[in-house]
mmCIF file of C-alpha atoms in Angstrom:
data_model
loop_
_atom_site.group_PDB
_atom_site.id
_atom_site.type_symbol
_atom_site.label_atom_id
_atom_site.label_comp_id
_atom_site.label_asym_id
_atom_site.label_seq_id
_atom_site.Cartn_x
_atom_site.Cartn_y
_atom_site.Cartn_z
ATOM 1 C CA MET X 1 46.959 210.701 118.933
ATOM 2 C CA VAL X 2 49.892 212.189 117.053
ATOM 3 C CA SER X 3 50.119 215.973 116.903
ATOM 4 C CA LYS X 4 50.876 217.857 113.688
ATOM 5 C CA ASN X 5 54.263 218.868 115.067
ATOM 6 C CA GLN X 6 55.106 215.249 115.875
ATOM 7 C CA ILE X 7 54.073 214.147 112.388
ATOM 8 C CA LYS X 8 56.186 216.911 110.869
ATOM 9 C CA LEU X 9 59.242 215.895 112.919
ATOM 10 C CA ILE X 10 58.894 212.163 112.299
ATOM 11 C CA THR X 11 58.339 212.452 108.552
ATOM 12 C CA SER X 12 61.287 214.852 108.288
ATOM 13 C CA LEU X 13 63.541 212.046 109.569
ATOM 14 C CA GLU X 14 63.230 210.343 106.199
ATOM 15 C CA HIS X 15 65.805 212.902 105.058
ATOM 16 C CA LYS X 16 69.466 212.825 106.093
ATOM 17 C CA LYS X 17 69.796 216.545 106.865
ATOM 18 C CA PHE X 18 66.963 216.400 109.396
ATOM 19 C CA ARG X 19 68.285 213.186 110.962
ATOM 20 C CA GLN X 20 71.616 214.951 111.434
ATOM 21 C CA LYS X 21 69.979 218.137 112.710
ATOM 22 C CA ASN X 22 67.807 216.359 115.289
ATOM 23 C CA LYS X 23 70.178 213.432 116.016
ATOM 24 C CA LEU X 24 67.235 211.056 115.615
ATOM 25 C CA PHE X 25 66.301 208.135 113.349
ATOM 26 C CA ILE X 26 63.279 205.938 112.624
ATOM 27 C CA ALA X 27 62.931 202.189 113.212
ATOM 28 C CA GLU X 28 59.846 200.174 112.284
ATOM 29 C CA GLY X 29 58.634 196.670 113.089
ATOM 30 C CA VAL X 30 58.734 194.592 116.272
ATOM 31 C CA LYS X 31 61.929 192.673 115.377
ATOM 32 C CA VAL X 32 64.011 195.756 114.526
ATOM 33 C CA ILE X 33 62.757 197.793 117.482
ATOM 34 C CA GLN X 34 63.244 194.922 119.943
ATOM 35 C CA GLU X 35 66.851 194.443 118.851
ATOM 36 C CA LEU X 36 67.572 198.152 119.263
ATOM 37 C CA LEU X 37 65.883 198.240 122.683
ATOM 38 C CA LEU X 38 68.170 195.426 123.838
ATOM 39 C CA SER X 39 71.227 197.384 122.702
ATOM 40 C CA ASN X 40 72.800 200.680 123.745
ATOM 41 C CA PHE X 41 70.554 202.734 121.467
ATOM 42 C CA GLU X 42 68.486 205.234 123.436
ATOM 43 C CA LEU X 43 64.748 205.296 122.750
ATOM 44 C CA GLN X 44 63.167 208.717 122.391
ATOM 45 C CA HIS X 45 59.592 207.587 121.768
ATOM 46 C CA LEU X 46 57.547 204.620 120.581
ATOM 47 C CA TYR X 47 54.268 204.681 118.670
ATOM 48 C CA VAL X 48 52.128 201.526 118.643
ATOM 49 C CA THR X 49 48.684 200.529 117.386
ATOM 50 C CA GLU X 50 48.271 197.758 119.991
ATOM 51 C CA PRO X 51 49.664 196.868 123.444
ATOM 52 C CA ILE X 52 53.248 195.713 122.783
ATOM 53 C CA PHE X 53 56.538 196.450 124.547
ATOM 54 C CA GLU X 54 54.550 196.730 127.767
ATOM 55 C CA GLU X 55 57.750 196.437 129.796
ATOM 56 C CA LEU X 56 58.701 199.979 128.756
ATOM 57 C CA ASN X 57 57.908 203.092 130.725
ATOM 58 C CA LYS X 58 54.478 204.280 129.609
ATOM 59 C CA LYS X 59 55.714 207.844 129.186
ATOM 60 C CA ASN X 60 57.777 206.634 126.216
ATOM 61 C CA ILE X 61 54.818 205.007 124.452
ATOM 62 C CA THR X 62 51.880 206.507 122.574
ATOM 63 C CA VAL X 63 49.048 204.311 121.320
ATOM 64 C CA ILE X 64 47.862 205.585 117.942
ATOM 65 C CA SER X 65 45.424 204.544 115.236
ATOM 66 C CA GLU X 66 46.427 202.679 112.102
ATOM 67 C CA SER X 67 45.593 205.779 110.056
ATOM 68 C CA ASP X 68 47.964 207.882 112.164
ATOM 69 C CA LEU X 69 50.672 205.241 111.794
ATOM 70 C CA LYS X 70 50.316 205.474 108.016
ATOM 71 C CA LYS X 71 50.949 209.226 108.243
ATOM 72 C CA ILE X 72 54.310 208.747 109.966
ATOM 73 C CA SER X 73 55.471 205.439 108.485
ATOM 74 C CA CYS X 74 58.123 205.149 105.764
ATOM 75 C CA LEU X 75 56.675 201.801 104.663
ATOM 76 C CA SER X 76 54.059 201.329 101.951
ATOM 77 C CA THR X 77 52.416 198.766 104.258
ATOM 78 C CA PRO X 78 53.058 199.962 107.817
ATOM 79 C CA ASN X 79 53.696 197.499 110.625
ATOM 80 C CA ASN X 80 52.126 197.976 114.053
ATOM 81 C CA CYS X 81 54.871 200.063 115.623
ATOM 82 C CA LEU X 82 57.350 202.841 114.892
ATOM 83 C CA ALA X 83 60.121 204.028 117.176
ATOM 84 C CA ILE X 84 62.319 207.113 117.264
ATOM 85 C CA PHE X 85 65.842 206.498 118.572
ATOM 86 C CA LYS X 86 68.667 208.904 119.289
ATOM 87 C CA ILE X 87 71.673 208.732 116.956
ATOM 88 C CA PRO X 88 74.704 207.898 119.121
ATOM 89 C CA ASN X 89 78.148 209.405 118.753
ATOM 90 C CA GLU X 90 80.317 207.524 116.253
ATOM 91 C CA LYS X 91 82.558 204.960 117.918
ATOM 92 C CA PRO X 92 86.285 204.505 117.213
ATOM 93 C CA ILE X 93 87.156 202.157 114.347
ATOM 94 C CA LYS X 94 88.057 198.617 115.407
ATOM 95 C CA ASN X 95 91.248 197.819 113.517
ATOM 96 C CA THR X 96 91.302 194.091 114.209
ATOM 97 C CA GLY X 97 89.966 190.994 112.477
ATOM 98 C CA LEU X 98 88.184 191.097 109.137
ATOM 99 C CA ILE X 99 86.809 194.528 108.198
ATOM 100 C CA ILE X 100 84.429 195.341 105.335
ATOM 101 C CA ALA X 101 85.009 198.615 103.455
ATOM 102 C CA LEU X 102 82.240 200.007 101.261
ATOM 103 C CA ASP X 103 83.215 202.339 98.423
ATOM 104 C CA ASP X 104 80.218 204.505 97.487
ATOM 105 C CA ILE X 105 77.451 201.971 98.171
ATOM 106 C CA ARG X 106 74.232 203.814 97.353
ATOM 107 C CA ASP X 107 71.351 201.327 97.648
ATOM 108 C CA PRO X 108 69.844 201.220 101.169
ATOM 109 C CA GLY X 109 68.702 197.614 100.769
ATOM 110 C CA ASN X 110 72.189 196.492 99.762
ATOM 111 C CA PHE X 111 73.790 198.347 102.654
ATOM 112 C CA GLY X 112 71.338 196.989 105.208
ATOM 113 C CA THR X 113 71.799 193.457 103.903
ATOM 114 C CA ILE X 114 75.601 193.773 104.088
ATOM 115 C CA ILE X 115 75.315 194.901 107.729
ATOM 116 C CA ARG X 116 73.153 191.873 108.435
ATOM 117 C CA LEU X 117 75.663 189.598 106.675
ATOM 118 C CA CYS X 118 78.511 191.038 108.737
ATOM 119 C CA ASP X 119 76.532 190.310 111.895
ATOM 120 C CA TRP X 120 75.942 186.727 110.710
ATOM 121 C CA PHE X 121 79.609 186.111 109.879
ATOM 122 C CA GLY X 122 80.967 187.786 112.999
ATOM 123 C CA VAL X 123 82.392 190.894 111.336
ATOM 124 C CA SER X 124 82.011 193.757 113.786
ATOM 125 C CA GLN X 125 83.402 196.687 111.756
ATOM 126 C CA ILE X 126 82.348 198.319 108.475
ATOM 127 C CA ILE X 127 84.076 201.411 107.125
ATOM 128 C CA CYS X 128 82.301 203.446 104.460
ATOM 129 C CA SER X 129 83.302 206.162 102.045
ATOM 130 C CA GLU X 130 81.728 209.504 102.867
ATOM 131 C CA GLN X 131 79.538 209.235 99.731
ATOM 132 C CA SER X 132 77.947 205.952 100.806
ATOM 133 C CA VAL X 133 74.296 205.820 101.840
ATOM 134 C CA ASP X 134 73.527 207.016 105.371
ATOM 135 C CA LEU X 135 73.462 204.310 108.037
ATOM 136 C CA TYR X 136 70.275 205.768 109.554
ATOM 137 C CA ASN X 137 68.294 205.922 106.318
ATOM 138 C CA PRO X 138 64.985 204.210 107.291
ATOM 139 C CA LYS X 139 65.388 201.647 104.489
ATOM 140 C CA VAL X 140 68.882 200.754 105.714
ATOM 141 C CA VAL X 141 67.646 200.371 109.295
ATOM 142 C CA GLN X 142 64.772 198.174 108.098
ATOM 143 C CA ALA X 143 67.036 195.958 105.979
ATOM 144 C CA THR X 144 69.433 195.314 108.869
ATOM 145 C CA MET X 145 66.644 193.597 110.838
ATOM 146 C CA GLY X 146 68.329 194.748 114.033
ATOM 147 C CA SER X 147 71.925 193.850 113.132
ATOM 148 C CA LEU X 148 72.613 197.589 113.222
ATOM 149 C CA ALA X 149 72.928 197.119 116.981
ATOM 150 C CA ARG X 150 75.903 194.758 116.712
ATOM 151 C CA VAL X 151 78.016 196.117 113.834
ATOM 152 C CA ASN X 152 80.079 199.291 114.166
ATOM 153 C CA VAL X 153 79.831 201.511 111.062
ATOM 154 C CA SER X 154 82.235 204.386 110.440
ATOM 155 C CA TYR X 155 82.456 206.968 107.638
ATOM 156 C CA VAL X 156 85.926 208.047 106.464
ATOM 157 C CA ASN X 157 87.861 209.358 103.511
ATOM 158 C CA LEU X 158 88.250 205.799 102.278
ATOM 159 C CA SER X 159 91.243 206.131 99.961
ATOM 160 C CA ASP X 160 93.125 208.085 102.632
ATOM 161 C CA HIS X 161 92.236 205.571 105.355
ATOM 162 C CA LEU X 162 93.257 202.553 103.263
ATOM 163 C CA SER X 163 96.520 204.167 102.192
ATOM 164 C CA LYS X 164 97.524 204.503 105.869
ATOM 165 C CA THR X 165 96.365 201.142 107.223
ATOM 166 C CA LYS X 166 98.844 198.444 108.200
ATOM 167 C CA GLN X 167 96.327 195.717 107.350
ATOM 168 C CA MET X 168 96.247 193.783 104.094
ATOM 169 C CA VAL X 169 93.698 195.315 101.696
ATOM 170 C CA PHE X 170 91.646 193.079 99.378
ATOM 171 C CA GLY X 171 89.422 194.391 96.603
ATOM 172 C CA THR X 172 86.575 192.716 94.720
ATOM 173 C CA PHE X 173 86.880 192.813 90.919
ATOM 174 C CA MET X 174 85.658 190.969 87.839
ATOM 175 C CA ASN X 175 89.247 190.102 86.883
ATOM 176 C CA GLY X 176 90.865 189.252 90.215
ATOM 177 C CA GLU X 177 92.250 186.011 91.619
ATOM 178 C CA ASN X 178 89.736 183.204 92.054
ATOM 179 C CA VAL X 179 88.508 183.579 95.660
ATOM 180 C CA TYR X 180 87.951 179.814 95.907
ATOM 181 C CA LYS X 181 91.627 179.145 95.155
ATOM 182 C CA THR X 182 93.150 181.933 97.221
ATOM 183 C CA GLU X 183 94.551 181.479 100.714
ATOM 184 C CA LEU X 184 92.766 184.090 102.773
ATOM 185 C CA PRO X 185 93.873 185.515 106.126
ATOM 186 C CA ALA X 186 91.738 185.807 109.230
ATOM 187 C CA SER X 187 92.229 189.563 109.302
ATOM 188 C CA GLY X 188 92.374 192.292 106.699
ATOM 189 C CA ILE X 189 90.142 194.765 104.887
ATOM 190 C CA LEU X 190 87.816 193.657 102.085
ATOM 191 C CA VAL X 191 86.652 196.466 99.791
ATOM 192 C CA LEU X 192 83.323 196.260 97.951
ATOM 193 C CA GLY X 193 82.553 198.827 95.259
ATOM 194 C CA ASN X 194 79.655 200.889 93.973
ATOM 195 C CA GLU X 195 76.721 198.997 92.464
ATOM 196 C CA ALA X 196 77.174 200.507 88.994
ATOM 197 C CA ASN X 197 80.840 201.493 88.804
ATOM 198 C CA GLY X 198 82.662 199.145 91.157
ATOM 199 C CA ILE X 199 85.683 200.291 93.135
ATOM 200 C CA SER X 200 86.821 203.847 92.356
ATOM 201 C CA LYS X 201 90.225 204.572 90.824
ATOM 202 C CA GLU X 202 91.394 206.363 93.990
ATOM 203 C CA VAL X 203 90.532 203.411 96.215
ATOM 204 C CA GLU X 204 91.851 200.883 93.689
ATOM 205 C CA LYS X 205 95.353 202.364 94.108
ATOM 206 C CA THR X 206 95.359 201.244 97.756
ATOM 207 C CA ILE X 207 94.404 197.625 97.045
ATOM 208 C CA GLN X 208 97.102 194.975 97.310
ATOM 209 C CA ASN X 209 95.085 191.868 96.420
ATOM 210 C CA ARG X 210 92.415 191.624 93.722
ATOM 211 C CA LEU X 211 89.780 188.925 94.245
ATOM 212 C CA SER X 212 86.899 187.732 92.074
ATOM 213 C CA ILE X 213 84.085 185.198 92.095
ATOM 214 C CA PRO X 214 84.374 183.022 88.964
ATOM 215 C CA ARG X 215 81.367 182.503 86.703
ATOM 216 C CA PHE X 216 80.311 178.875 86.269
ATOM 217 C CA GLY X 217 77.543 179.193 83.653
ATOM 218 C CA ALA X 218 78.093 177.557 80.255
ATOM 219 C CA ILE X 219 77.810 180.866 78.384
ATOM 220 C CA LYS X 220 79.276 183.080 81.137
ATOM 221 C CA LYS X 221 77.491 186.199 79.943
ATOM 222 C CA THR X 222 76.203 187.394 83.320
ATOM 223 C CA GLU X 223 77.495 190.945 83.698
ATOM 224 C CA SER X 224 77.983 191.001 87.469
ATOM 225 C CA LEU X 225 76.647 189.951 90.876
ATOM 226 C CA ASN X 226 74.594 192.142 93.171
ATOM 227 C CA VAL X 227 77.020 193.660 95.687
ATOM 228 C CA ALA X 228 75.234 192.183 98.713
ATOM 229 C CA THR X 229 75.207 188.739 97.064
ATOM 230 C CA ALA X 230 78.927 189.078 96.333
ATOM 231 C CA ALA X 231 79.524 190.153 99.935
ATOM 232 C CA ALA X 232 77.906 186.932 101.166
ATOM 233 C CA VAL X 233 80.212 184.800 99.002
ATOM 234 C CA PHE X 234 83.389 186.653 100.000
ATOM 235 C CA LEU X 235 82.478 186.673 103.704
ATOM 236 C CA SER X 236 81.781 182.956 103.586
ATOM 237 C CA GLU X 237 85.167 182.256 101.988
ATOM 238 C CA PHE X 238 87.116 184.447 104.409
ATOM 239 C CA LYS X 239 85.419 182.816 107.380
ATOM 240 C CA ARG X 240 85.814 179.310 105.955
ATOM 241 C CA SER X 241 89.552 179.861 105.811
ATOM 242 C CA GLU X 242 89.605 180.355 109.592
ATOM 243 C CA ASN X 243 88.561 176.734 110.169
#
């Protein structure tokens, strides 16, 4: 059974200001929760509709009905479990290797997918502009499929941070150098821009190398690539250059 106060708290965590106030976030689904349990994230409580995660201390688990799960779930079709984790303190930025910088990424699905891509390609650091979507948005957490546990995400004044870095800064544009014909280093910062407006003028001033993915269609009228799709291509090319 979930009390009214518990329901009120859990549903409030859909909103950033209450996540920040309570230092808590929501994770749903066995895969996501299992990955977070195996990491350094601290579980506050787990709600399940059937006996799973039996290795956990019973005081941290409440068995609830499917109807109660629907009341607290952020999903249109709830899974069989929902967990509340504590938001950890932000870790120092890792200034080595390839780093992804996100300039005002707003779509939770895109952000979560980019985190998952970074995990796949062995990129352990993402830096985000302060306007980018919140890391602990439930839709971001869901889209990471647990990769949230292995990628460090930091929020900074992006133009200021990039202007002070000693690393080479690459930006993704429609009119940059062909990424397939560019010699890429093993380390550096790759900037991806806002879904609608691309990289901002302030951040663009800090970029030393403009890269693009060429269009191969006969007509070449496609306006642009989805930012997460573009991230996959650029990450693949940067990592391919290491071999």
